[in-house]
Coordinates of C-alpha atoms and ligand atoms in Angstrom, one line a residue:
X1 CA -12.1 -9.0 5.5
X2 CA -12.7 -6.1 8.4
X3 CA -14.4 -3.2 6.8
X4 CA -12.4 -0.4 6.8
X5 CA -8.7 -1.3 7.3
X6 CA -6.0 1.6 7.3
X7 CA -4.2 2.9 4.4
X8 CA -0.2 2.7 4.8
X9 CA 1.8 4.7 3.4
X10 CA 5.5 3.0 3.4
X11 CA 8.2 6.3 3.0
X12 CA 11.4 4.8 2.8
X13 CA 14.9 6.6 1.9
X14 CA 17.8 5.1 1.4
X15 CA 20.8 6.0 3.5
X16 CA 19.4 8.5 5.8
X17 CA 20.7 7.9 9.6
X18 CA 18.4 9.0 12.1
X19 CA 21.3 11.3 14.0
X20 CA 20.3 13.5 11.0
X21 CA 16.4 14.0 11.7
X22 CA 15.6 16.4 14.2
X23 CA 13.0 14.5 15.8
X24 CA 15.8 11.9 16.8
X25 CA 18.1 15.6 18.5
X26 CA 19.9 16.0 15.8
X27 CA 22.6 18.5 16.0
X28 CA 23.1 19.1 12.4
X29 CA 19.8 19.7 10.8
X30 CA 15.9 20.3 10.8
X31 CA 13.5 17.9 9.5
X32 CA 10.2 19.8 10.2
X33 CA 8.1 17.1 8.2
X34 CA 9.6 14.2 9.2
X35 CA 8.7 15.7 12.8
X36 CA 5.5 15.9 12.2
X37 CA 5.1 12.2 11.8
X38 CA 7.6 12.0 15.3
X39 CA 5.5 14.2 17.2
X40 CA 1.7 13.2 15.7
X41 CA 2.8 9.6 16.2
X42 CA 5.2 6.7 17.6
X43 CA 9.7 7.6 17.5
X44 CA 11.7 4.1 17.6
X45 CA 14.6 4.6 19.4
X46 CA 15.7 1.2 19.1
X47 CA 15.3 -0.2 15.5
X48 CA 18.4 -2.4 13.8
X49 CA 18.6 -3.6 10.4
X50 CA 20.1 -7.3 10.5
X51 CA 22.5 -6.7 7.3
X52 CA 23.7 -2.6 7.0
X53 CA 23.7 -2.4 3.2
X54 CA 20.7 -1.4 0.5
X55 CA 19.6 -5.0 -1.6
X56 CA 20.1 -7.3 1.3
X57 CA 17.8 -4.9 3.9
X58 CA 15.0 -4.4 0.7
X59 CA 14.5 -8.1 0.7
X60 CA 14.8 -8.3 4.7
X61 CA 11.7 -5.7 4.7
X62 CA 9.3 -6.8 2.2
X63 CA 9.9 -10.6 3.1
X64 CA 10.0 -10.6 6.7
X65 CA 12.8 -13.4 6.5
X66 CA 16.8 -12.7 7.3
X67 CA 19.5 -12.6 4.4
X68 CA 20.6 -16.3 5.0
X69 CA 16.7 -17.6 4.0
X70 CA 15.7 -14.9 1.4
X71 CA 19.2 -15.4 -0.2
X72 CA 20.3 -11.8 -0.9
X73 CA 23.2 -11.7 1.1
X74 CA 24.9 -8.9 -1.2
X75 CA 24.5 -6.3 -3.5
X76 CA 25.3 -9.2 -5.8
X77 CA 22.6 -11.4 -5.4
X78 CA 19.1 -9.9 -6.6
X79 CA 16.0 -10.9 -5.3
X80 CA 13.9 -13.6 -7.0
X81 CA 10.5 -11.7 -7.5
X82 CA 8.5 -15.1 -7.4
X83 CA 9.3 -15.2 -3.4
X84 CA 6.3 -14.4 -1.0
X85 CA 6.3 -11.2 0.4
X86 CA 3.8 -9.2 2.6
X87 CA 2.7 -6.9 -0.1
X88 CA 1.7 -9.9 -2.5
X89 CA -0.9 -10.7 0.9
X90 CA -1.8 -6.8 1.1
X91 CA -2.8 -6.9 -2.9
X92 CA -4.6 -10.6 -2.5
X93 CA -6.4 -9.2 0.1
X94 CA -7.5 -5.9 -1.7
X95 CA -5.2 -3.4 -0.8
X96 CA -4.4 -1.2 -4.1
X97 CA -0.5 -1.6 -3.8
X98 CA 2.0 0.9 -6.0
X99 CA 5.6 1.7 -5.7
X100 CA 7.9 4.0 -6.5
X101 CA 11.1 4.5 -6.7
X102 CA 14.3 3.0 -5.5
X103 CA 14.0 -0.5 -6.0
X104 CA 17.5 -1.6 -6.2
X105 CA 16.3 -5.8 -5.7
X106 CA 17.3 -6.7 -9.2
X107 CA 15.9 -5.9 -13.0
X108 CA 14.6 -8.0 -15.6
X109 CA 11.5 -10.3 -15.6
X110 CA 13.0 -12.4 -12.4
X111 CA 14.4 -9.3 -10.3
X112 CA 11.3 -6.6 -11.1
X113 CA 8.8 -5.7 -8.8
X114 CA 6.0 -8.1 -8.5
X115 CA 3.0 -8.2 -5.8
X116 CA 2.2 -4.3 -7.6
X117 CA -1.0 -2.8 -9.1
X118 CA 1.4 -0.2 -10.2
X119 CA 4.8 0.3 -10.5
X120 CA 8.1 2.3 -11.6
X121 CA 11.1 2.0 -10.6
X122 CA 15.0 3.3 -10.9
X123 CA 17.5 1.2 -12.0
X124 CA 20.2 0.2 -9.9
X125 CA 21.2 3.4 -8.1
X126 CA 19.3 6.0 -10.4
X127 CA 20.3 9.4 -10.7
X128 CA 19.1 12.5 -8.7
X129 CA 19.2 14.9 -12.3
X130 CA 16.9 13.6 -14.7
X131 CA 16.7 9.8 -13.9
X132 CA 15.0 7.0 -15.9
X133 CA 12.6 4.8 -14.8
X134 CA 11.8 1.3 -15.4
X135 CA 8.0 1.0 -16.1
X136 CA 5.7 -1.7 -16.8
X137 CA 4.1 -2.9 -19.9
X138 CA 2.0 -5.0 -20.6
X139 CA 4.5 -7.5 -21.8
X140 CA 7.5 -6.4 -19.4
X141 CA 9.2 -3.2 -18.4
X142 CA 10.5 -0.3 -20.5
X143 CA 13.0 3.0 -19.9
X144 CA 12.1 6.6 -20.3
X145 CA 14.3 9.6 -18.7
X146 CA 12.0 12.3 -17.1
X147 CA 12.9 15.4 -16.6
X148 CA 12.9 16.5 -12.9
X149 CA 14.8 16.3 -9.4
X150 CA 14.7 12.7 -8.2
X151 CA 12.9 13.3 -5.2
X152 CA 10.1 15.7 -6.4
X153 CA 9.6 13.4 -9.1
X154 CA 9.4 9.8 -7.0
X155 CA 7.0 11.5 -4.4
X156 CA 4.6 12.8 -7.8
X157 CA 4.1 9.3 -9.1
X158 CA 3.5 8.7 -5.2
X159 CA 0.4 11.2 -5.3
X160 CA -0.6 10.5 -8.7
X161 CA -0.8 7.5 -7.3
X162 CA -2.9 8.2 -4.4
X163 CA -5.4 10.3 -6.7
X164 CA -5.8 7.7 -9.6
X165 CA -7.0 5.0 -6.6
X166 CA -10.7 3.3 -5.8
X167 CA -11.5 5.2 -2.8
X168 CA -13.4 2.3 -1.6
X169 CA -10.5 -0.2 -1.4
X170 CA -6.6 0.6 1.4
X171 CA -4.2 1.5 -0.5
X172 CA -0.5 0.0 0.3
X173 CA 2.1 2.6 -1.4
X174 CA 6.1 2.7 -0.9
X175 CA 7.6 5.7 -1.8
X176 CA 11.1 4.9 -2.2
X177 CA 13.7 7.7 -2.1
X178 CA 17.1 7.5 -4.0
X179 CA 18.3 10.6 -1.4
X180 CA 20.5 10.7 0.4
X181 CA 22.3 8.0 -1.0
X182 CA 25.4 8.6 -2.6
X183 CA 26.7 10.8 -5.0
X184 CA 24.9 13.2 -3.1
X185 CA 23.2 15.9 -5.3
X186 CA 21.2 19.1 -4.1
X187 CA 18.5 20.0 -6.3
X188 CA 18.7 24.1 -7.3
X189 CA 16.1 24.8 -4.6
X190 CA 18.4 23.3 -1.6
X191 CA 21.8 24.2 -2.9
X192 CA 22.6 27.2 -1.1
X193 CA 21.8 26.0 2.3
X194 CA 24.5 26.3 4.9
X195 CA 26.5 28.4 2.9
X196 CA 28.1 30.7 5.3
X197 CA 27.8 28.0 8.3
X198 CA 30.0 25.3 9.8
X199 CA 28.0 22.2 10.2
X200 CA 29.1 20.8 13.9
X201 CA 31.5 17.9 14.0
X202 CA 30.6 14.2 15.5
X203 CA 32.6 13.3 18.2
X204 CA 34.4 10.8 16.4
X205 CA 35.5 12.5 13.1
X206 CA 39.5 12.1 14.4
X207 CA 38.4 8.1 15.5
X208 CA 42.4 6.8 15.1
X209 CA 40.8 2.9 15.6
X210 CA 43.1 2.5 18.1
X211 CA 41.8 -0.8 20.6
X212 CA 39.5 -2.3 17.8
X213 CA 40.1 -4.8 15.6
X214 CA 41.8 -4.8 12.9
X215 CA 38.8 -4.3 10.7
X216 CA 38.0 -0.7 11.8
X217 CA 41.5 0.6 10.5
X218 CA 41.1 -1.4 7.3
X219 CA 38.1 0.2 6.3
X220 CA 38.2 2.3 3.0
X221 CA 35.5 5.0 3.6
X222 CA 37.3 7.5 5.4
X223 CA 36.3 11.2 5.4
X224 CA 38.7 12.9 1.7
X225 CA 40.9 10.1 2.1
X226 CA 38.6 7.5 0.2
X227 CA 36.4 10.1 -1.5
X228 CA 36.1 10.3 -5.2
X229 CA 36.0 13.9 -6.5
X230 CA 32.5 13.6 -7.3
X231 CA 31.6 12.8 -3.8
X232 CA 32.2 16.3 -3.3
X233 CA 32.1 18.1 -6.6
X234 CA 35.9 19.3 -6.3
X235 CA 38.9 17.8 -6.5
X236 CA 40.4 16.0 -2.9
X237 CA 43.2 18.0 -1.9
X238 CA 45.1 14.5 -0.6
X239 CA 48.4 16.2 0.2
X240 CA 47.1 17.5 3.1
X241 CA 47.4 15.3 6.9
X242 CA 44.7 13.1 6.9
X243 CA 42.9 14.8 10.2
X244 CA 42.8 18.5 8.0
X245 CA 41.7 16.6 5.4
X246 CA 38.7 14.7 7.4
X247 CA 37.9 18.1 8.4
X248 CA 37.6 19.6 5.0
X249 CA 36.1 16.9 3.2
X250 CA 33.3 16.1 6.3
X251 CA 31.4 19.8 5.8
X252 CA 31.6 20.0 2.2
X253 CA 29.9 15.9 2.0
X254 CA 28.3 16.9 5.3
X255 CA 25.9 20.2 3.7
X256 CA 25.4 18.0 0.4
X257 CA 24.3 15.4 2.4
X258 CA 22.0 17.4 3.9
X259 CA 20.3 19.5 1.5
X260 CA 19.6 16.3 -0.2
X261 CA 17.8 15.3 3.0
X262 CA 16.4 18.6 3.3
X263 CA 14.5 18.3 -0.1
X264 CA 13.1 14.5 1.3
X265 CA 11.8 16.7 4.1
X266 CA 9.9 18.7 2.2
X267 CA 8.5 16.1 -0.2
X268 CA 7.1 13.7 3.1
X269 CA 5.1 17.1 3.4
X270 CA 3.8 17.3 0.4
X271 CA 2.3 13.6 1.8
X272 CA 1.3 14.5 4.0
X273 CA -0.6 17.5 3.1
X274 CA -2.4 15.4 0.7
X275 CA -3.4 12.6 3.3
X276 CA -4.7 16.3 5.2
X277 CA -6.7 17.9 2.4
X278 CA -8.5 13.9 1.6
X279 CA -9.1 13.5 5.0
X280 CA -7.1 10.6 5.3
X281 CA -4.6 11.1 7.6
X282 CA -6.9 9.3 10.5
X283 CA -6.9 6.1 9.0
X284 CA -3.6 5.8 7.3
X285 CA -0.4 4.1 8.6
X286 CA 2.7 6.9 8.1
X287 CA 5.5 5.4 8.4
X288 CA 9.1 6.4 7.3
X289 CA 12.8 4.8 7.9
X290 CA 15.4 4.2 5.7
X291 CA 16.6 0.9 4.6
X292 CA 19.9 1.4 7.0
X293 CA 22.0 3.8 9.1
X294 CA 25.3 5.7 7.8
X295 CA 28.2 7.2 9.2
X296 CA 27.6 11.1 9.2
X297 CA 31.7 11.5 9.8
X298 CA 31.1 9.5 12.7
X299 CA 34.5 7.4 13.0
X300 CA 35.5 9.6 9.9
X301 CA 33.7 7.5 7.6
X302 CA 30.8 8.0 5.3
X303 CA 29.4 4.9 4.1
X304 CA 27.4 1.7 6.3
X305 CA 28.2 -1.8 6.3
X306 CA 29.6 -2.1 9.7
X307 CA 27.4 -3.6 12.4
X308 CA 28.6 -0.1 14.7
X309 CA 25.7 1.8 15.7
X310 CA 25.3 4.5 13.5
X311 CA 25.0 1.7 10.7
X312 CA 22.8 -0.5 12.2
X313 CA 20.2 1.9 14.1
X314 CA 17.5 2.8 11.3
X315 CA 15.4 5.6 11.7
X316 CA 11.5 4.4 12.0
X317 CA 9.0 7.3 12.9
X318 CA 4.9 5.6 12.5
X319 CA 2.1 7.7 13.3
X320 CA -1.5 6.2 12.8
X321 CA -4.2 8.7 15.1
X322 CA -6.4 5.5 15.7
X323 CA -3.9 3.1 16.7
X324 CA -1.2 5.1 18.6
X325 CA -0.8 7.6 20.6
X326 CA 0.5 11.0 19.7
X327 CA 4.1 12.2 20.6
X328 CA 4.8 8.1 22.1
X329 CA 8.2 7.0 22.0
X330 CA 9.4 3.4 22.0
X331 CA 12.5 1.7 23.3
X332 CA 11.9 -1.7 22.6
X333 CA 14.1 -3.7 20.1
X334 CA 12.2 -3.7 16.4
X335 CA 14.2 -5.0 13.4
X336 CA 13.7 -4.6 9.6
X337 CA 12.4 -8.4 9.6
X338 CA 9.3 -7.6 12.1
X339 CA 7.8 -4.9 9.3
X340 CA 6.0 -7.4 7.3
X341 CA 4.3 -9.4 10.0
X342 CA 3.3 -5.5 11.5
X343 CA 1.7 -4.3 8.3
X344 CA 0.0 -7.5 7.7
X345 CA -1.5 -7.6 11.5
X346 CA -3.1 -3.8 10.8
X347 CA -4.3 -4.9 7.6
X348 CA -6.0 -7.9 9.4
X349 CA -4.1 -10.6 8.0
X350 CA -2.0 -13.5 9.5
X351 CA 1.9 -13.5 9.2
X352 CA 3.3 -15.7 6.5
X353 CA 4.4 -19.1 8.6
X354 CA 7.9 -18.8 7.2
X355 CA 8.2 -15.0 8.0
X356 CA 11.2 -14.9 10.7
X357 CA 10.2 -11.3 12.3
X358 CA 7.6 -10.4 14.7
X359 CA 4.6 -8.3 14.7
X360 CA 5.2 -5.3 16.7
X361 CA 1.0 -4.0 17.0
X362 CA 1.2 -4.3 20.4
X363 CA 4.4 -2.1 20.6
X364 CA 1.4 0.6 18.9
X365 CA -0.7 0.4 21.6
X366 CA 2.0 0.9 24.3
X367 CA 2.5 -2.5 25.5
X368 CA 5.3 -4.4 25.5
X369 CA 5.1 -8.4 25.6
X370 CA 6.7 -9.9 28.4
X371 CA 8.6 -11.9 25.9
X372 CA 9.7 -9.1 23.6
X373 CA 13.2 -9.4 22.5
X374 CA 16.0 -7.7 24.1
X375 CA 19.0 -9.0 21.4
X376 CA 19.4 -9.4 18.2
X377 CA 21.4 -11.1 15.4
X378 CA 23.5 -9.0 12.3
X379 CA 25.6 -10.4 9.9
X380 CA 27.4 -8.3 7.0
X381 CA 28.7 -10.7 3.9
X382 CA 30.1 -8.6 1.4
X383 CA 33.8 -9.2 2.5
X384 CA 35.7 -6.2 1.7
X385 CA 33.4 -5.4 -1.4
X386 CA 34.0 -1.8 -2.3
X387 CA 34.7 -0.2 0.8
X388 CA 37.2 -3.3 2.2
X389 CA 34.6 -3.8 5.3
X390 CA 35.6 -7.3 6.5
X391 CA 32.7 -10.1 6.4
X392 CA 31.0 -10.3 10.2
X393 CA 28.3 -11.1 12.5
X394 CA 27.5 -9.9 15.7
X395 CA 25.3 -10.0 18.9
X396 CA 23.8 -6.7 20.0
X397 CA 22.1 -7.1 23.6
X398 CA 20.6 -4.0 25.4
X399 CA 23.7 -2.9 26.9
X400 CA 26.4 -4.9 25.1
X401 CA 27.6 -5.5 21.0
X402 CA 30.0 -8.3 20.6
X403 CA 30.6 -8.9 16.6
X404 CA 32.9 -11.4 14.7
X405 CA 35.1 -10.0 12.5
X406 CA 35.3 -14.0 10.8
X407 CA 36.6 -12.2 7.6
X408 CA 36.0 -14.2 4.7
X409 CA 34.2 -14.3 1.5
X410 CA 32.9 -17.9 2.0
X411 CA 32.9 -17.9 -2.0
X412 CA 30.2 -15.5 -2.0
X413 CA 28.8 -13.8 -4.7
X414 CA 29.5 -9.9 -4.2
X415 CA 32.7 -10.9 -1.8
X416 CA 36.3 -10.9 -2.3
X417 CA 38.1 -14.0 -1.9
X418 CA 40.7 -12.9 0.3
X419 CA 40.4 -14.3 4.6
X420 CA 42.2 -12.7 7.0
X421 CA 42.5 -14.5 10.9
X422 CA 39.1 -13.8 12.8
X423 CA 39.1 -11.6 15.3
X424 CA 36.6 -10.5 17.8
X425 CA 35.4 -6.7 19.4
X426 CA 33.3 -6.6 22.6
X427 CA 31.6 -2.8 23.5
X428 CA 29.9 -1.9 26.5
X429 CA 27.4 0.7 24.7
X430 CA 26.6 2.3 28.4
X431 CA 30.1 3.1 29.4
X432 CA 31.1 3.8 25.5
X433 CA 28.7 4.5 23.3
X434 CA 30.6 5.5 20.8
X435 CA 32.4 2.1 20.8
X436 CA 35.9 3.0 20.9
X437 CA 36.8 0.6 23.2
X438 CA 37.1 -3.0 22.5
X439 CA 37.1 -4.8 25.9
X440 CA 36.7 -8.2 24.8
X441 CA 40.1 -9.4 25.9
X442 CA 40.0 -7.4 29.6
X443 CA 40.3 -10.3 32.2
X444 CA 37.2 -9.3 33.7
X445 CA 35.0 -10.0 30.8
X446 CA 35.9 -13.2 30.6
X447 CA 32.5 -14.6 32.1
X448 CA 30.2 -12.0 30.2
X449 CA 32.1 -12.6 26.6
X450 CA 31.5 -17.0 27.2
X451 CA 27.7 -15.5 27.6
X452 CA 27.5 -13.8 25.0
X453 CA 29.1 -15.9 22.8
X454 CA 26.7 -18.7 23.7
X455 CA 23.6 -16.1 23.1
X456 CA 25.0 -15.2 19.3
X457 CA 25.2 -18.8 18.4
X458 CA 21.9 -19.6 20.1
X459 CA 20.3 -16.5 18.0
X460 CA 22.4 -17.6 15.2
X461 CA 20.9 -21.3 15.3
X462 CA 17.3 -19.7 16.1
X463 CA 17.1 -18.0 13.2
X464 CA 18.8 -21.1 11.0
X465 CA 22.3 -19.3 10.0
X466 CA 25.0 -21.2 10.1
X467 CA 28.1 -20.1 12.2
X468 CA 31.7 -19.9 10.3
X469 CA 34.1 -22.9 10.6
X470 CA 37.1 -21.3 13.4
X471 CA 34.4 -19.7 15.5
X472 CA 34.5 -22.6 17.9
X473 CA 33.6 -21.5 21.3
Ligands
CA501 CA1 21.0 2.1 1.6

């Protein structure tokens, strides 16, 4: 093994779109940590998860393969810990590997983390007040409740962590944030920020889903109208016309939302004060994302799922002084399935053969392979599954994002078997990037939608998915 191979430390939170992190312009907040790894290090503009929902992008990430081949299509259908996974290589190879966390892969003896010197975990969702944790024993996993605000506590086992380690072996550590998923709630420290201040709107809060397919209208995670009280601590005044009510219910899940976000901030500096005072911030990886996008009120929604922009985009910030250079930004296409091949390549080690992603290293250094891809393949399968987002999959070039809505649970663990005629939405993101305008049956498209078409099953067949029965072009 190379002598002297970089720490990396994996931050990872679970909802968090990148349209609220300042160092991606946000409008709405400040993220003065999560900056720091921005400005020290490499921005992604460009990075897609290939399935827009928690399990299914967890498994996507730590084994480098797409839903289809790793078999965790849903929220439904929990990873089986016994499959190969780029940390498993990291501990063979003597990286001390801990995390901790959101998990949300499974629990039990075939769903718990494996591939880990050290471990605990929440289970399921866990709970921002108080949560339990799953730890290990010697002959499983128990549950103790600890007092403490999720966040605060999940970054402590994340330090303790770092100071129990051998100094003379890398250390691989995810710290895995519950925030800001939902039920979003502050801790006492955060709770009366933006008080006496209106938090500015998205341009798309009114979206009426006119010229979309169907699908867009069906969806049930609009702004109030689908929000349970304890989305927003009060009860939904539903009597009032849905476009007051979107703009009630959007600031009070809006400032939640973002005081939970703004306690993560402060936590990824308590990181990285540490990596500071050890003097190991030259040779460690920092990276942080989150394991999808989410609608911030954009198209009134809260919620991911759909393969529209501010779903798919993850937010991935890496800074790593030796191996790229400070205050870089990147717009080349990375997914969720090129992370394992990258962290194994800067800890020295091959990819794993069956491993469907690509290394991104020399992305780092500021090169970008002639071959690099400029589209990619997404597929969501939970048909209509708690927020009634219809099953799809999708082509997203450069420029343009054509998806099929195909609508059906395929008998699908985690689906609901109920198909509805397939329909298909074409966006130019250039001319409308906040795709409100599905062009995909203007006359003169017809040559660019047969191209794309053909490029989505090509991707489709490349990566070894199989395409649904009436999409016959
Ligand atoms: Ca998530």
């Amino acid at each position: 093994m190379p002598k002297d191979r970089p720490n990396i430390l994996f931050i990872m939170s679970d909802d968090h779109a990148s349209h609220a992190m300042s160092c991606y312009g946000s409008r709405i907040n400040r993220t003065p940590n999560l900056d720091r790894i921005a400005d020290e290090g490499m921005r992604f503009d460009n990075c897609f998860c290939t399935n827009s929902i928690c399990t299914p992008s967890r498994a996507a990430i730590l084994t480098g393969t797409y839903n289809h081949v790793n078999g965790v299509t849903t929220l439904s259908t929990h990873m089986d810990n016994t499959l190969p996974t780029f940390v498993k290589d990291l501990q063979a190879s003597g990286y001390q590997t801990g995390i901790f966390g959101k998990w949300h892969l499974g629990q039990g003896p075939a769903h718990e983390p494996t591939g880990f010197d050290d471990w605990a975990v929440l289970p399921g969702q866990g709970l921002y007040h108080n949560p339990t944790f799953i730890f290990p024993t010697e002959d499983g996993s128990e549950r103790r409740p600890v007092k403490g605000y999720v966040t605060d506590l999940i970054t402590d086992m994340s330090l303790d962590f770092l100071r129990a380690r051998d100094a003379e072996r890398p250390f691989f550590l995810m710290c895995h944030h519950k925030a800001p998923h939902r039920h979003w709630e502050p801790d006492e420290k955060h709770a009366d920020m933006y008080l006496n201040e209106d938090i500015p709107e998205p341009e798309t809060l009114y979206d009426d889903y006119a010229n979309r397919a169907s699908a867009a209208e069906a969806a049930e995670m609009r702004m109030g109208v689908h929000m349970q009280p304890l989305d927003i601590k009060t009860e939904i005044p539903h009597e009032l016309p849905e476009m007051e009510l979107r703009k009630w219910a959007y600031q009070r899940y809006i400032k939640d939302y973002l005081r939970v976000v703004a306690s993560i901030d402060d936590n990824v500096g308590r990181l990285l004060d540490y990596l500071d005072d050890e003097g190991l911030s030259e040779n460690t990886v920092v990276v942080y994302t989150s394991d999808q996008g989410f609608f911030l009120g954009d198209h009134g929604w809260y919620d991911k799922r759909f393969m529209y922009e501010e779903s798919l985009r993850m937010p991935y910030i890496m800074r790593y002084p030796r191996g790229i250079r400070a205050g870089s930004v990147n717009d080349d296409m990375i997914l969720n399935v090129d992370f394992a091949p990258t962290y194994l390549g800067l800890a020295g080690l091959p990819a794993q053969e069956a491993m469907q992603g690509r290394s991104f290293e020399p992305l780092l250094r500021g090169e970008t392979p002639a071959d690099w891809r400029d589209r990619m393949y997404y597929r969501y399968w939970m048909h209509k599954t708690h927020h009634n987002v219809y099953a799809h999959y999708g082509i997203r070039t450069m420029r343009h994002k054509l998806i099929y809505y195909y609508a059906d649970a395929l008998g699908s663990e985690g689906s609901i078997d109920e198909s509805y005629a397939p329909e298909w939405e074409l966006f130019d993101l250039e001319a409308d990037p906040y795709e409100l305008k599905n062009i995909v049956d203007d006359p003169a498209n017809v040559d660019l939608v047969a191209e794309l078409k053909a490029e989505l099953h090509r991707l489709q067949a490349e990566v070894g998915d199989e395409r649904y029965h009436l999409d016959v072009d």
